[in-house]
Amino acid sequence: MDTSTVLYQKPDAIDLSHHLSLLARERLQSPLKGMYKYFNRPGMLMLAGGLPSPAYFPFESLSGQALIPNSYKTSESNFAWIKSFFESKAPKTTTFTIPKFADDAQAIQLSTALQYGTATGLPSLATFIHDFTAKVYDPGYSNWEVLVNAGSTDAWSKICTTLLERGDGILCEEWTYPSALATAWPSGFKPVPLPMDGGGMTAEGLEDLLANWDPEARGGMSRPRLLYTVPVCQNPTGATMTAERKKAIYEIAVKYDGKSSRPPASAPLPSRQAETDAQLPRSTVIIVEDDPYYFLQAGEYSSDASSRIRPTKTETDDEFIASLVPSYLKYDYQGRVIRIDTFSKTIAPGSRLGWTTGNPLFLERLQRANESSSQSASGFTQAFVAKLLVEEWGMTGWLRWLKGLKAEYRDRRNRLVDHLLDQGHAGLDSRSSGSLTAGDAQVYELRTKDSRKRDEKGYLEEMSEKRSLAKKEEGQTLLSFVAPQGGMFVWLRVHLSNHPSYPHHSTNSLLGLLWEQIAEENVLIAPGSMFSGHDFGKEVPSPPEEAHVRELFGLSSNEQLIATAEGDGFFRLSFSTASEEEMQVAAKTIAKVVKRFFEE
Amino acid sequence: MDTSTVLYQKPDAIDLSHHLSLLARERLQSPLKGMYKYFNRPGMLMLAGGLPSPAYFPFESLSGQALIPNSYKTSESNFAWIKSFFESKAPKTTTFTIPKFADDAQAIQLSTALQYGTATGLPSLATFIHDFTAKVYDPGYSNWEVLVNAGSTDAWSKICTTLLERGDGILCEEWTYPSALATAWPSGFKPVPLPMDGGGMTAEGLEDLLANWDPEARGGMSRPRLLYTVPVCQNPTGATMTAERKKAIYEIAVKYDGKSSRPPASAPLPSRQAETDAQLPRSTVIIVEDDPYYFLQAGEYSSDASSRIRPTKTETDDEFIASLVPSYLKYDYQGRVIRIDTFSKTIAPGSRLGWTTGNPLFLERLQRANESSSQSASGFTQAFVAKLLVEEWGMTGWLRWLKGLKAEYRDRRNRLVDHLLDQGHAGLDSRSSGSLTAGDAQVYELRTKDSRKRDEKGYLEEMSEKRSLAKKEEGQTLLSFVAPQGGMFVWLRVHLSNHPSYPHHSTNSLLGLLWEQIAEENVLIAPGSMFSGHDFGKEVPSPPEEAHVRELFGLSSNEQLIATAEGDGFFRLSFSTASEEEMQVAAKTIAKVVKRFFEE
């Protein structure tokens, strides 16, 4: 079977219109479309629109001084480059200008870029993005489309209201990006957290949850139809899903109808569930793949510096693309994946620009949603990004820029992990206790000797003989983490269940106090409780010892963002901006404060 | 009473929290706020955030070549300037550069402008906007706030969902901006059109509608609590409300409780209404003032060119501000006005930038809404607009630019009205027939002789003696309009009830056919049916003669955007971009085609 045959065999998206919300179904089409045939007619006098004359735009031209695409080396460690950057060594740049008017109608120019635009984006930018999506993600069906958006959060917000009704659930990683939940929450879309291991959410966990969904036990919530996932270098855990796991999860989304895949002998679903299945033929799952860190995938960490991948020459475009775990789009033969891409991590967050890829039905409704709110992404942003990508760098230059970024983040990841490991013992660990297990990934630990003894409930008294032995051999584990495959974050497990005052003090209370002690030593990290899908928005009792923690986080007594999870706590450490020296100081400070904290 | 006393006497906004929707009440606060106290601490190592390093922003600097503030003269007719502009005479400009890093932390720089930003906007821009709002609009209460937004449509969308629940009504002008209705519609917020005359919506019409609101007759809809208005140079009618009318409408919004202001002797409200009043203490009205054309207010049109205002020197800032009808904010002593401003007409639509002014409670919820969608306006946009306004032009320069724009649009308005009048007779008319009456405004008409006779139903047969006489004296009126006080639009009434085939053919059918004939002669204008608040979203029967009209507008049989209003129709003509020659040709073409159309 040759490649062209495969290409032609790609199917169209299936009909998924039953997933559309009432809001999405009631969106109106533009009343202007009947006029379009007259818009480009030669000699037409246009008195129909409400456009200001470009003569009144106060900008005659805009210019940019841009880094060259190969500003960042891919062939060696070049973290030092960044340091030199801050020491004002002038980087290599090129300069371009965007005029108000250009003779070439296709050229990027302010008279059109800063004018009212269509919600589909500047045509040349939309075309570039389409080509890039085809080349890098290669979706598994034929009639996919892209839609330029005004940033991932805006896109996610509109996807939610396009597909969900108040009371619907959103399947998500148990530790997840809290802004995604905060965006969905006020519309009545509640998180349904899925178990994770060091490789992201598990297919087994998803299958189990869907198979055994009981609306009555869930306060009447129907089985969720929407899965939100950050599959690569996840925020906050840094976990990256393998291709195999993505395929398995996609197949569950496709095939799952609540009956066929339900284990025959296990607890039968209550009759109400069967009725719901019959009444609502929406039992398959739509996957929303929010993937801001896709191009920061750096591969596995190795503590052996000499074994780190240091290619002697820059990888080819095909090698580069092959080095990235495929998008869910690659496995999507039905059009049930909506992918969100952003320029926030690859150009700048202030761009407020990205794109959505998906089936034509959903994309058309999302375009309508844009028309009724943001209208289009900023014309200033689009002009600069289009000029840079389409007219200056081209596809080759853009891919080269991404290769450089990937190498930079690989180096940053390596440095932070190196310095954390310098503070403790390292070793492979396949434990599966707690909510976040290692899976197949390597876990690194910071340990300390601990001769104190606890009772069975964990109180600091005489321990059982066996447990005491084990502790004496291994020492007390204080911190551990799975090294991330790139991205921006290390997810540091704090073994609070080993703390002397646990469970007298709750996990969050301890985590808050430790966080404050680290902050008082001038290292600011993010408490993991901010990212809990389980505790998001829940009513939480407020014991006296949490008053100080609440005060620390500026939370009033009726605010619920502090989680009350039991067991170990987590911190998220970012390696995206700190210098190597800062990483080293931070790692030392954290180890010092944590050791002191556990000795209290 | 001196001014300072008045200033100090301004009250705070009253509590209007009962207007918040469920969605707005469920919006969450940022979990980060407890960290803020550590953010600016000297020597703090920041590993908490998810920010990319500015080193990886590919833009080292951005530059702009900007027109000088006094590019447009205010002291004489300078429409010719625009023509010379298109003939490539180089305008006077200054050039500025925004660096990635600046020594002055307060200076606008890409490292912060293109980074993730707060939903409140760049601080220097937000401060400038606050000062401008205080100077120009001078709100009537003390604790008003401003919030930088990502364009008016986005702001309006969020205001709707912050204040309304599905099924709520939105009071609006009977002819209105269709995108505002299209934004609200899919959330289940339905338009409740108010009668207009040549000076905008009437206070009497609002009072009458609220006093006699009958939920049963309205399909169960509660009395609306939200008024959407474009009070200045309205789109599409060009109508401008006087200060007196604004005050009267504001007082209705404040005092109206459905009982006190109800005429004692007229139809009493059904008991269900009284119950609703008792149950829901939300009976006052929030006014949303969407005012994109505020600075394009040009004063009254005079057909006598020599009498047109041509000040010999540019007006002072105070004179300029005094020449503009005050905003609703000026009369707002309770915080019930939400004003939406945009840079679309004063800088460029592609900015997707503006600001919202209102009470702290509503603004805080709107900020939360931004955080969950657009996050912030584009950093590229904010950098350029802030650089231009704050660091280049300053307040004086910005006001000078607006004075020039106002003069330009005055000239454009004068030219289009001049050319329309050249095609017909002009005269003062105070008729109040039809849905849009002239009020106190001047109406200009295009008339033609018509000797044909109609029966009482309007069919072309023998007319009654009296009517025939009147027609013979006056001629047949084909077109008429109220000259707008600036803005962008002339609202042309087409007296279709005088057409020979009316009412055989419906208003919309005739309007569509006439529109097509004009378009075929290379003049594209906007059919008024696009702007009908009455017919928006309604089920419309589809008689055979409308099939062609539907086809013209690209509407499928189940789309509802074509109105079926009976009586006269309207066209909206824009004078914002056309050259004087184009206006002249368009006016001639319209008159020619309309005369021919009525003679068919």
GROMACS .gro file of N, CA and C in nm, chain A residues 9-19 138-145 225 247-257 281-287 327-339 357-363:
model
  174
    9GLN      N    1  -0.745   0.741   0.106
    9GLN     CA    2  -0.840   0.663   0.184
    9GLN      C    3  -0.888   0.734   0.310
   10LYS      N    4  -0.828   0.849   0.342
   10LYS     CA    5  -0.872   0.917   0.464
   10LYS      C    6  -1.021   0.951   0.454
   11PRO      N    7  -1.096   0.916   0.556
   11PRO     CA    8  -1.241   0.941   0.551
   11PRO      C    9  -1.273   1.085   0.588
   12ASP      N   10  -1.397   1.126   0.564
   12ASP     CA   11  -1.446   1.253   0.616
   12ASP      C   12  -1.486   1.235   0.762
   13ALA      N   13  -1.500   1.346   0.831
   13ALA     CA   14  -1.549   1.341   0.969
   13ALA      C   15  -1.691   1.285   0.970
   14ILE      N   16  -1.725   1.213   1.075
   14ILE     CA   17  -1.862   1.164   1.089
   14ILE      C   18  -1.949   1.275   1.145
   15ASP      N   19  -2.078   1.254   1.142
   15ASP     CA   20  -2.173   1.355   1.192
   15ASP      C   21  -2.172   1.354   1.344
   16LEU      N   22  -2.127   1.462   1.403
   16LEU     CA   23  -2.122   1.473   1.550
   16LEU      C   24  -2.210   1.589   1.597
   17SER      N   25  -2.310   1.622   1.515
   17SER     CA   26  -2.391   1.740   1.545
   17SER      C   27  -2.474   1.725   1.672
   18HIS      N   28  -2.496   1.600   1.715
   18HIS     CA   29  -2.572   1.579   1.838
   18HIS      C   30  -2.495   1.627   1.961
   19HIS      N   31  -2.366   1.658   1.944
   19HIS     CA   32  -2.289   1.710   2.057
   19HIS      C   33  -2.307   1.860   2.076
  138ASP      N   34  -0.073   1.609   1.060
  138ASP     CA   35  -0.124   1.512   0.963
  138ASP      C   36  -0.251   1.441   1.013
  139PRO      N   37  -0.361   1.515   1.027
  139PRO     CA   38  -0.483   1.455   1.083
  139PRO      C   39  -0.529   1.333   1.005
  140GLY      N   40  -0.595   1.241   1.076
  140GLY     CA   41  -0.634   1.112   1.020
  140GLY      C   42  -0.761   1.113   0.938
  141TYR      N   43  -0.822   1.228   0.919
  141TYR     CA   44  -0.940   1.237   0.830
  141TYR      C   45  -0.916   1.351   0.733
  142SER      N   46  -1.002   1.362   0.633
  142SER     CA   47  -0.966   1.449   0.523
  142SER      C   48  -1.019   1.592   0.534
  143ASN      N   49  -1.138   1.611   0.587
  143ASN     CA   50  -1.199   1.745   0.578
  143ASN      C   51  -1.184   1.829   0.706
  144TRP      N   52  -1.070   1.813   0.772
  144TRP     CA   53  -1.042   1.897   0.888
  144TRP      C   54  -1.018   2.040   0.844
  145GLU      N   55  -1.039   2.133   0.937
  145GLU     CA   56  -1.017   2.274   0.909
  145GLU      C   57  -0.941   2.338   1.025
  225ARG      N   58  -1.915   1.376   2.814
  225ARG     CA   59  -1.892   1.359   2.670
  225ARG      C   60  -1.770   1.435   2.622
  247LYS      N   61  -0.348   0.651   2.142
  247LYS     CA   62  -0.431   0.564   2.057
  247LYS      C   63  -0.535   0.492   2.141
  248ALA      N   64  -0.493   0.441   2.256
  248ALA     CA   65  -0.586   0.367   2.341
  248ALA      C   66  -0.698   0.457   2.391
  249ILE      N   67  -0.662   0.578   2.431
  249ILE     CA   68  -0.765   0.672   2.481
  249ILE      C   69  -0.858   0.713   2.368
  250TYR      N   70  -0.801   0.734   2.248
  250TYR     CA   71  -0.886   0.770   2.134
  250TYR      C   72  -0.988   0.659   2.106
  251GLU      N   73  -0.943   0.535   2.111
  251GLU     CA   74  -1.035   0.424   2.082
  251GLU      C   75  -1.146   0.415   2.186
  252ILE      N   76  -1.113   0.447   2.311
  252ILE     CA   77  -1.219   0.449   2.413
  252ILE      C   78  -1.320   0.559   2.380
  253ALA      N   79  -1.268   0.674   2.336
  253ALA     CA   80  -1.358   0.784   2.300
  253ALA      C   81  -1.449   0.747   2.184
  254VAL      N   82  -1.395   0.671   2.090
  254VAL     CA   83  -1.473   0.631   1.972
  254VAL      C   84  -1.576   0.524   2.004
  255LYS      N   85  -1.526   0.418   2.065
  255LYS     CA   86  -1.607   0.297   2.071
  255LYS      C   87  -1.698   0.293   2.192
  256TYR      N   88  -1.663   0.370   2.291
  256TYR     CA   89  -1.734   0.356   2.415
  256TYR      C   90  -1.882   0.394   2.402
  257ASP      N   91  -1.968   0.300   2.429
  257ASP     CA   92  -2.110   0.334   2.431
  257ASP      C   93  -2.173   0.299   2.565
  281PRO      N   94  -2.827   0.990   2.246
  281PRO     CA   95  -2.727   0.919   2.167
  281PRO      C   96  -2.596   0.997   2.160
  282ARG      N   97  -2.552   1.050   2.274
  282ARG     CA   98  -2.430   1.131   2.273
  282ARG      C   99  -2.322   1.062   2.353
  283SER      N  100  -2.319   0.930   2.348
  283SER     CA  101  -2.238   0.859   2.446
  283SER      C  102  -2.090   0.852   2.410
  284THR      N  103  -2.052   0.894   2.291
  284THR     CA  104  -1.909   0.897   2.262
  284THR      C  105  -1.847   1.024   2.319
  285VAL      N  106  -1.717   1.030   2.312
  285VAL     CA  107  -1.646   1.138   2.380
  285VAL      C  108  -1.571   1.224   2.278
  286ILE      N  109  -1.579   1.354   2.297
  286ILE     CA  110  -1.501   1.450   2.218
  286ILE      C  111  -1.373   1.479   2.297
  287ILE      N  112  -1.260   1.474   2.228
  287ILE     CA  113  -1.131   1.498   2.295
  287ILE      C  114  -1.081   1.638   2.260
  327SER      N  115   0.027   1.410   1.758
  327SER     CA  116  -0.094   1.470   1.815
  327SER      C  117  -0.208   1.368   1.810
  328TYR      N  118  -0.308   1.385   1.894
  328TYR     CA  119  -0.431   1.306   1.884
  328TYR      C  120  -0.492   1.316   1.744
  329LEU      N  121  -0.467   1.428   1.675
  329LEU     CA  122  -0.521   1.445   1.540
  329LEU      C  123  -0.478   1.332   1.448
  330LYS      N  124  -0.357   1.285   1.467
  330LYS     CA  125  -0.301   1.180   1.381
  330LYS      C  126  -0.389   1.055   1.384
  331TYR      N  127  -0.447   1.027   1.501
  331TYR     CA  128  -0.526   0.904   1.518
  331TYR      C  129  -0.675   0.928   1.501
  332ASP      N  130  -0.711   1.051   1.464
  332ASP     CA  131  -0.852   1.089   1.461
  332ASP      C  132  -0.910   1.063   1.323
  333TYR      N  133  -0.984   0.953   1.307
  333TYR     CA  134  -1.044   0.923   1.177
  333TYR      C  135  -1.192   0.958   1.174
  334GLN      N  136  -1.242   1.023   1.281
  334GLN     CA  137  -1.385   1.058   1.287
  334GLN      C  138  -1.410   1.207   1.306
  335GLY      N  139  -1.307   1.284   1.331
  335GLY     CA  140  -1.328   1.427   1.356
  335GLY      C  141  -1.373   1.457   1.497
  336ARG      N  142  -1.334   1.372   1.593
  336ARG     CA  143  -1.380   1.396   1.731
  336ARG      C  144  -1.272   1.460   1.819
  337VAL      N  145  -1.161   1.498   1.758
  337VAL     CA  146  -1.057   1.569   1.832
  337VAL      C  147  -1.063   1.717   1.795
  338ILE      N  148  -1.063   1.801   1.896
  338ILE     CA  149  -1.046   1.944   1.873
  338ILE      C  150  -0.912   1.980   1.935
  339ARG      N  151  -0.821   2.023   1.849
  339ARG     CA  152  -0.687   2.057   1.897
  339ARG      C  153  -0.672   2.207   1.909
  357THR      N  154  -0.803   2.333   1.550
  357THR     CA  155  -0.816   2.238   1.439
  357THR      C  156  -0.927   2.139   1.474
  358GLY      N  157  -1.014   2.112   1.379
  358GLY     CA  158  -1.122   2.018   1.406
  358GLY      C  159  -1.213   1.998   1.287
  359ASN      N  160  -1.326   1.934   1.311
  359ASN     CA  161  -1.416   1.904   1.200
  359ASN      C  162  -1.492   2.030   1.157
  360PRO      N  163  -1.540   2.033   1.032
  360PRO     CA  164  -1.600   2.156   0.978
  360PRO      C  165  -1.723   2.203   1.056
  361LEU      N  166  -1.802   2.110   1.106
  361LEU     CA  167  -1.922   2.149   1.180
  361LEU      C  168  -1.887   2.227   1.306
  362PHE      N  169  -1.797   2.171   1.386
  362PHE     CA  170  -1.757   2.238   1.511
  362PHE      C  171  -1.686   2.371   1.480
  363LEU      N  172  -1.600   2.368   1.379
  363LEU     CA  173  -1.522   2.488   1.348
  363LEU      C  174  -1.611   2.603   1.301
   0.00000   0.00000   0.00000
